[in-house]
């Protein structure tokens, strides 16, 4: 039996917010999001703010995520944070974000190592995939997205639990839509999710799993355009960057999710 997909709105704070600022924003969100119980909300602050923000989220249903991690649990890797460390604080970890792929040399292979490492410590990956503008214009969207999904999930076996569903979230984030103010169209994103993401998942796993994985859209989502995505049948929420840094905007996006699904 397919499990109903609960909408998820996740905020990627990127490299913004000092501890004091992060606590302030988290406090505003705790206050403003209380009533939206039909949507799952997660926030992903920088590493330095994970613990202080976690303290504020106790007694709430807002979940915490990290934006990256190494794949080894410990070792001489100066400057890195391990899966075990992230798992002490978080439920989710964003992996393979296009900024990590573009600026920090992440490849399908390293993303795959991180995905496997996340499962080994009980973290749920929010796996980011998406084509660049150049790839899009060259008609390569399908090829790129399928490859990213397939390679990231090599060696992964997924099963479904009655309480939590399938422990995988995929975010379709066309690179040309991230931080540009130029979002994809809702129907265009829905087509990519159906044709390239869920169909690849169905090749890799059984179709029940493919239908139960939550797939988010990301790229210039704001309170004003969120509904266009949330009303698509195959899109289960959003990964939000810039608009997750302002309490009003983010609450507006969660509200749109609550009223659309
Ligand atoms: P954006 O970023 O909402 O600022 O476009 C999305 C993301 O990078 O996840």
mmCIF file of C-alpha atoms and ligand atoms in Angstrom:
data_model
loop_
_atom_site.group_PDB
_atom_site.id
_atom_site.type_symbol
_atom_site.label_atom_id
_atom_site.label_comp_id
_atom_site.label_asym_id
_atom_site.label_seq_id
_atom_site.Cartn_x
_atom_site.Cartn_y
_atom_site.Cartn_z
ATOM 1 C CA UNK A 1 0.000 0.000 0.000
ATOM 2 C CA UNK A 2 1.286 3.425 -0.946
ATOM 3 C CA UNK A 3 1.693 5.785 1.921
ATOM 4 C CA UNK A 4 0.271 9.274 1.594
ATOM 5 C CA UNK A 5 3.095 11.738 1.146
ATOM 6 C CA UNK A 6 3.081 14.393 3.873
ATOM 7 C CA UNK A 7 4.184 17.761 2.454
ATOM 8 C CA UNK A 8 7.619 18.936 3.589
ATOM 9 C CA UNK A 9 8.909 22.483 3.531
ATOM 10 C CA UNK A 10 12.633 22.639 4.278
ATOM 11 C CA UNK A 11 14.627 25.848 4.710
ATOM 12 C CA UNK A 12 18.228 25.923 3.549
ATOM 13 C CA UNK A 13 19.781 28.846 5.397
ATOM 14 C CA UNK A 14 23.069 28.463 3.501
ATOM 15 C CA UNK A 15 25.931 30.531 4.965
ATOM 16 C CA UNK A 16 23.686 33.075 6.627
ATOM 17 C CA UNK A 17 22.881 33.882 10.266
ATOM 18 C CA UNK A 18 25.142 34.183 13.282
ATOM 19 C CA UNK A 19 24.044 32.256 16.353
ATOM 20 C CA UNK A 20 22.151 35.250 17.728
ATOM 21 C CA UNK A 21 20.402 35.834 14.393
ATOM 22 C CA UNK A 22 19.626 32.139 13.976
ATOM 23 C CA UNK A 23 18.025 31.964 17.424
ATOM 24 C CA UNK A 24 15.935 35.014 16.649
ATOM 25 C CA UNK A 25 14.674 33.577 13.361
ATOM 26 C CA UNK A 26 14.014 30.146 14.882
ATOM 27 C CA UNK A 27 12.024 31.734 17.712
ATOM 28 C CA UNK A 28 9.886 33.623 15.195
ATOM 29 C CA UNK A 29 9.257 30.425 13.245
ATOM 30 C CA UNK A 30 8.328 28.443 16.353
ATOM 31 C CA UNK A 31 5.757 31.075 17.149
ATOM 32 C CA UNK A 32 4.409 31.466 13.607
ATOM 33 C CA UNK A 33 4.282 27.824 12.538
ATOM 34 C CA UNK A 34 2.529 26.270 15.519
ATOM 35 C CA UNK A 35 -0.806 25.925 13.793
ATOM 36 C CA UNK A 36 0.318 24.216 10.568
ATOM 37 C CA UNK A 37 0.226 20.647 11.751
ATOM 38 C CA UNK A 38 -0.565 19.064 8.369
ATOM 39 C CA UNK A 39 2.795 20.127 6.880
ATOM 40 C CA UNK A 40 6.188 18.958 8.065
ATOM 41 C CA UNK A 41 8.666 21.801 8.444
ATOM 42 C CA UNK A 42 12.437 21.522 8.659
ATOM 43 C CA UNK A 43 15.144 24.158 8.924
ATOM 44 C CA UNK A 44 18.797 23.729 8.040
ATOM 45 C CA UNK A 45 20.956 26.390 9.704
ATOM 46 C CA UNK A 46 24.776 26.520 9.481
ATOM 47 C CA UNK A 47 26.633 24.030 11.702
ATOM 48 C CA UNK A 48 27.441 26.632 14.370
ATOM 49 C CA UNK A 49 23.760 27.270 14.999
ATOM 50 C CA UNK A 50 22.508 23.681 15.012
ATOM 51 C CA UNK A 51 22.774 23.174 18.755
ATOM 52 C CA UNK A 52 21.376 26.555 19.849
ATOM 53 C CA UNK A 53 18.497 26.225 17.379
ATOM 54 C CA UNK A 54 17.843 22.617 18.412
ATOM 55 C CA UNK A 55 17.308 23.809 21.971
ATOM 56 C CA UNK A 56 14.599 26.181 20.752
ATOM 57 C CA UNK A 57 12.882 23.469 18.699
ATOM 58 C CA UNK A 58 12.398 21.042 21.567
ATOM 59 C CA UNK A 59 8.667 20.668 22.232
ATOM 60 C CA UNK A 60 7.913 21.680 18.628
ATOM 61 C CA UNK A 61 7.454 19.558 15.527
ATOM 62 C CA UNK A 62 9.955 21.570 13.466
ATOM 63 C CA UNK A 63 12.778 19.282 12.413
ATOM 64 C CA UNK A 64 16.431 20.144 12.097
ATOM 65 C CA UNK A 65 18.714 19.446 9.157
ATOM 66 C CA UNK A 66 22.344 20.068 8.252
ATOM 67 C CA UNK A 67 23.468 21.375 4.873
ATOM 68 C CA UNK A 68 26.339 18.979 4.274
ATOM 69 C CA UNK A 69 28.645 16.499 5.981
ATOM 70 C CA UNK A 70 31.655 14.292 5.288
ATOM 71 C CA UNK A 71 31.160 10.575 4.649
ATOM 72 C CA UNK A 72 33.618 9.270 7.240
ATOM 73 C CA UNK A 73 32.451 9.044 10.843
ATOM 74 C CA UNK A 74 35.807 10.244 12.218
ATOM 75 C CA UNK A 75 39.303 10.942 10.993
ATOM 76 C CA UNK A 76 41.981 13.469 10.147
ATOM 77 C CA UNK A 77 39.794 15.637 7.904
ATOM 78 C CA UNK A 78 40.434 19.180 9.060
ATOM 79 C CA UNK A 79 37.396 21.391 8.798
ATOM 80 C CA UNK A 80 34.887 18.634 8.136
ATOM 81 C CA UNK A 81 31.867 17.505 10.161
ATOM 82 C CA UNK A 82 31.000 13.808 10.344
ATOM 83 C CA UNK A 83 27.709 11.925 9.934
ATOM 84 C CA UNK A 84 27.861 10.818 13.569
ATOM 85 C CA UNK A 85 28.179 14.436 14.693
ATOM 86 C CA UNK A 86 25.309 15.567 12.492
ATOM 87 C CA UNK A 87 23.140 12.667 13.657
ATOM 88 C CA UNK A 88 23.536 13.817 17.267
ATOM 89 C CA UNK A 89 21.570 16.934 16.367
ATOM 90 C CA UNK A 90 19.611 16.477 13.154
ATOM 91 C CA UNK A 91 16.966 14.382 11.436
ATOM 92 C CA UNK A 92 17.866 15.478 7.911
ATOM 93 C CA UNK A 93 20.955 16.312 5.915
ATOM 94 C CA UNK A 94 20.969 18.134 2.579
ATOM 95 C CA UNK A 95 23.319 16.302 0.210
ATOM 96 C CA UNK A 96 24.554 17.154 -3.257
ATOM 97 C CA UNK A 97 23.307 20.733 -3.315
ATOM 98 C CA UNK A 98 24.336 22.364 -6.601
ATOM 99 C CA UNK A 99 26.443 24.940 -4.746
ATOM 100 C CA UNK A 100 28.443 22.069 -3.210
ATOM 101 C CA UNK A 101 28.769 20.449 -6.620
ATOM 102 C CA UNK A 102 29.800 23.733 -8.296
ATOM 103 C CA UNK A 103 32.106 25.288 -5.666
ATOM 104 C CA UNK A 104 33.364 22.415 -3.525
ATOM 105 C CA UNK A 105 34.056 19.691 -6.027
ATOM 106 C CA UNK A 106 31.259 17.325 -5.069
ATOM 107 C CA UNK A 107 30.644 14.622 -7.628
ATOM 108 C CA UNK A 108 28.003 11.950 -8.052
ATOM 109 C CA UNK A 109 30.500 9.609 -6.420
ATOM 110 C CA UNK A 110 31.064 11.679 -3.276
ATOM 111 C CA UNK A 111 27.345 12.399 -3.014
ATOM 112 C CA UNK A 112 26.738 8.636 -3.113
ATOM 113 C CA UNK A 113 29.262 8.073 -0.306
ATOM 114 C CA UNK A 114 27.493 10.707 1.774
ATOM 115 C CA UNK A 115 24.054 9.210 1.101
ATOM 116 C CA UNK A 116 25.260 5.781 2.262
ATOM 117 C CA UNK A 117 26.929 7.366 5.293
ATOM 118 C CA UNK A 118 23.703 9.196 6.182
ATOM 119 C CA UNK A 119 21.754 5.930 6.231
ATOM 120 C CA UNK A 120 24.411 4.263 8.345
ATOM 121 C CA UNK A 121 23.733 6.759 11.150
ATOM 122 C CA UNK A 122 19.968 7.103 10.683
ATOM 123 C CA UNK A 123 19.905 10.495 8.952
ATOM 124 C CA UNK A 124 17.394 11.141 6.165
ATOM 125 C CA UNK A 125 19.055 12.597 3.078
ATOM 126 C CA UNK A 126 17.508 15.499 1.199
ATOM 127 C CA UNK A 127 19.205 14.678 -2.070
ATOM 128 C CA UNK A 128 19.477 17.618 -4.465
ATOM 129 C CA UNK A 129 19.485 17.112 -8.206
ATOM 130 C CA UNK A 130 19.026 19.500 -11.108
ATOM 131 C CA UNK A 131 20.406 20.654 -14.407
ATOM 132 C CA UNK A 132 22.391 23.803 -15.184
ATOM 133 C CA UNK A 133 21.125 26.417 -17.632
ATOM 134 C CA UNK A 134 23.510 25.124 -20.264
ATOM 135 C CA UNK A 135 22.307 21.560 -19.809
ATOM 136 C CA UNK A 136 18.718 22.729 -19.872
ATOM 137 C CA UNK A 137 19.213 24.634 -23.096
ATOM 138 C CA UNK A 138 20.966 21.652 -24.639
ATOM 139 C CA UNK A 139 17.919 19.484 -23.881
ATOM 140 C CA UNK A 140 19.844 17.420 -21.341
ATOM 141 C CA UNK A 141 17.607 17.863 -18.308
ATOM 142 C CA UNK A 142 16.364 14.279 -18.291
ATOM 143 C CA UNK A 143 19.769 12.753 -18.800
ATOM 144 C CA UNK A 144 21.376 14.830 -16.033
ATOM 145 C CA UNK A 145 18.634 14.362 -13.468
ATOM 146 C CA UNK A 146 18.381 10.616 -14.089
ATOM 147 C CA UNK A 147 22.134 10.211 -13.790
ATOM 148 C CA UNK A 148 22.284 12.213 -10.554
ATOM 149 C CA UNK A 149 19.470 10.203 -8.970
ATOM 150 C CA UNK A 150 20.839 6.854 -10.109
ATOM 151 C CA UNK A 151 24.442 7.434 -9.059
ATOM 152 C CA UNK A 152 23.581 9.049 -5.734
ATOM 153 C CA UNK A 153 21.492 6.036 -4.787
ATOM 154 C CA UNK A 154 23.903 3.306 -5.838
ATOM 155 C CA UNK A 155 23.996 0.570 -3.210
ATOM 156 C CA UNK A 156 21.033 2.019 -1.315
ATOM 157 C CA UNK A 157 18.215 -0.285 -0.341
ATOM 158 C CA UNK A 158 15.037 1.422 0.730
ATOM 159 C CA UNK A 159 12.114 0.071 2.615
ATOM 160 C CA UNK A 160 9.018 1.695 3.919
ATOM 161 C CA UNK A 161 8.033 2.067 7.519
ATOM 162 C CA UNK A 162 4.404 2.594 8.435
ATOM 163 C CA UNK A 163 5.218 5.566 10.699
ATOM 164 C CA UNK A 164 7.772 7.457 8.703
ATOM 165 C CA UNK A 165 7.312 6.352 5.098
ATOM 166 C CA UNK A 166 10.405 6.030 2.928
ATOM 167 C CA UNK A 167 13.457 7.695 4.488
ATOM 168 C CA UNK A 168 14.473 9.656 1.405
ATOM 169 C CA UNK A 169 13.656 13.139 0.165
ATOM 170 C CA UNK A 170 14.706 14.310 -3.273
ATOM 171 C CA UNK A 171 14.797 18.005 -4.149
ATOM 172 C CA UNK A 172 14.567 18.890 -7.827
ATOM 173 C CA UNK A 173 16.441 22.157 -8.031
ATOM 174 C CA UNK A 174 17.200 23.417 -11.515
ATOM 175 C CA UNK A 175 20.468 25.319 -11.057
ATOM 176 C CA UNK A 176 19.252 28.203 -13.218
ATOM 177 C CA UNK A 177 16.362 28.788 -10.802
ATOM 178 C CA UNK A 178 18.410 28.936 -7.598
ATOM 179 C CA UNK A 179 18.745 32.423 -6.164
ATOM 180 C CA UNK A 180 17.847 33.986 -9.509
ATOM 181 C CA UNK A 181 14.239 34.964 -8.934
ATOM 182 C CA UNK A 182 13.455 32.917 -12.047
ATOM 183 C CA UNK A 183 11.579 29.869 -10.769
ATOM 184 C CA UNK A 184 10.666 26.935 -12.986
ATOM 185 C CA UNK A 185 7.007 26.645 -13.896
ATOM 186 C CA UNK A 186 4.981 24.378 -11.648
ATOM 187 C CA UNK A 187 3.953 22.134 -14.526
ATOM 188 C CA UNK A 188 7.504 22.015 -15.928
ATOM 189 C CA UNK A 189 8.902 20.945 -12.570
ATOM 190 C CA UNK A 190 6.118 18.405 -12.142
ATOM 191 C CA UNK A 191 7.013 16.866 -15.504
ATOM 192 C CA UNK A 192 10.673 16.490 -14.517
ATOM 193 C CA UNK A 193 9.641 14.899 -11.219
ATOM 194 C CA UNK A 194 7.344 12.426 -12.967
ATOM 195 C CA UNK A 195 9.349 11.589 -16.066
ATOM 196 C CA UNK A 196 12.870 11.591 -14.712
ATOM 197 C CA UNK A 197 12.829 11.305 -10.926
ATOM 198 C CA UNK A 198 9.945 8.982 -10.041
ATOM 199 C CA UNK A 199 10.547 6.858 -13.134
ATOM 200 C CA UNK A 200 14.229 6.431 -12.181
ATOM 201 C CA UNK A 201 13.182 5.552 -8.649
ATOM 202 C CA UNK A 202 10.799 2.964 -10.098
ATOM 203 C CA UNK A 203 13.698 1.430 -12.062
ATOM 204 C CA UNK A 204 15.856 1.302 -8.943
ATOM 205 C CA UNK A 205 13.261 0.211 -6.420
ATOM 206 C CA UNK A 206 9.728 -1.146 -6.499
ATOM 207 C CA UNK A 207 7.043 1.255 -7.699
ATOM 208 C CA UNK A 208 5.479 1.508 -4.253
ATOM 209 C CA UNK A 209 8.752 3.057 -3.043
ATOM 210 C CA UNK A 210 8.987 5.343 -6.082
ATOM 211 C CA UNK A 211 5.516 6.646 -5.317
ATOM 212 C CA UNK A 212 6.230 7.131 -1.621
ATOM 213 C CA UNK A 213 9.477 9.138 -1.772
ATOM 214 C CA UNK A 214 8.816 12.796 -1.176
ATOM 215 C CA UNK A 215 10.063 14.986 -4.006
ATOM 216 C CA UNK A 216 10.410 18.715 -3.412
ATOM 217 C CA UNK A 217 10.912 21.583 -5.828
ATOM 218 C CA UNK A 218 13.595 24.178 -5.073
ATOM 219 C CA UNK A 219 14.672 27.369 -6.812
ATOM 220 C CA UNK A 220 13.314 30.850 -6.112
ATOM 221 C CA UNK A 221 10.299 29.623 -4.143
ATOM 222 C CA UNK A 222 8.571 32.472 -2.311
ATOM 223 C CA UNK A 223 5.289 32.927 -0.489
ATOM 224 C CA UNK A 224 3.890 34.466 -3.688
ATOM 225 C CA UNK A 225 4.639 31.555 -6.052
ATOM 226 C CA UNK A 226 4.670 28.560 -3.670
ATOM 227 C CA UNK A 227 1.119 27.482 -4.416
ATOM 228 C CA UNK A 228 1.962 26.893 -8.065
ATOM 229 C CA UNK A 229 4.310 24.109 -6.937
ATOM 230 C CA UNK A 230 2.300 22.696 -4.068
ATOM 231 C CA UNK A 231 -0.742 22.159 -6.251
ATOM 232 C CA UNK A 232 1.214 19.897 -8.625
ATOM 233 C CA UNK A 233 0.347 16.229 -8.092
ATOM 234 C CA UNK A 234 3.924 14.915 -7.953
ATOM 235 C CA UNK A 235 5.555 17.748 -5.983
ATOM 236 C CA UNK A 236 5.437 17.257 -2.225
ATOM 237 C CA UNK A 237 6.859 20.501 -0.924
ATOM 238 C CA UNK A 238 9.813 22.822 -1.328
ATOM 239 C CA UNK A 239 13.447 23.332 -0.481
ATOM 240 C CA UNK A 240 13.675 27.047 0.128
ATOM 241 C CA UNK A 241 16.828 29.157 0.210
ATOM 242 C CA UNK A 242 16.548 32.954 0.288
ATOM 243 C CA UNK A 243 12.909 33.057 1.370
ATOM 244 C CA UNK A 244 13.636 30.808 4.363
ATOM 245 C CA UNK A 245 15.705 33.597 5.925
ATOM 246 C CA UNK A 246 12.682 35.824 6.511
ATOM 247 C CA UNK A 247 10.115 34.554 9.002
ATOM 248 C CA UNK A 248 7.105 36.105 7.220
ATOM 249 C CA UNK A 249 8.032 34.702 3.836
ATOM 250 C CA UNK A 250 8.769 31.253 5.186
ATOM 251 C CA UNK A 251 5.566 31.116 7.191
ATOM 252 C CA UNK A 252 3.721 32.214 4.036
ATOM 253 C CA UNK A 253 5.246 29.285 2.137
ATOM 254 C CA UNK A 254 4.239 26.796 4.835
ATOM 255 C CA UNK A 255 0.756 28.291 4.822
ATOM 256 C CA UNK A 256 0.569 27.810 1.037
ATOM 257 C CA UNK A 257 1.582 24.162 1.505
ATOM 258 C CA UNK A 258 -1.046 23.656 4.198
ATOM 259 C CA UNK A 259 -3.800 25.066 2.022
ATOM 260 C CA UNK A 260 -2.782 23.294 -1.189
ATOM 261 C CA UNK A 261 -2.405 19.657 -0.220
HETATM 262 P P1 LIG B 1 16.612 29.822 -3.425
HETATM 263 O O1 LIG B 1 17.585 28.586 -3.104
HETATM 264 O O2 LIG B 1 15.285 29.507 -2.812
HETATM 265 O O3 LIG B 1 17.286 31.014 -2.795
HETATM 266 O O4 LIG B 1 16.524 29.934 -4.916
HETATM 267 C C1 LIG B 1 17.124 27.275 -3.105
HETATM 268 C C2 LIG B 1 18.228 26.358 -2.689
HETATM 269 O O5 LIG B 1 19.401 26.652 -2.958
HETATM 270 O O6 LIG B 1 17.970 25.308 -2.063
#
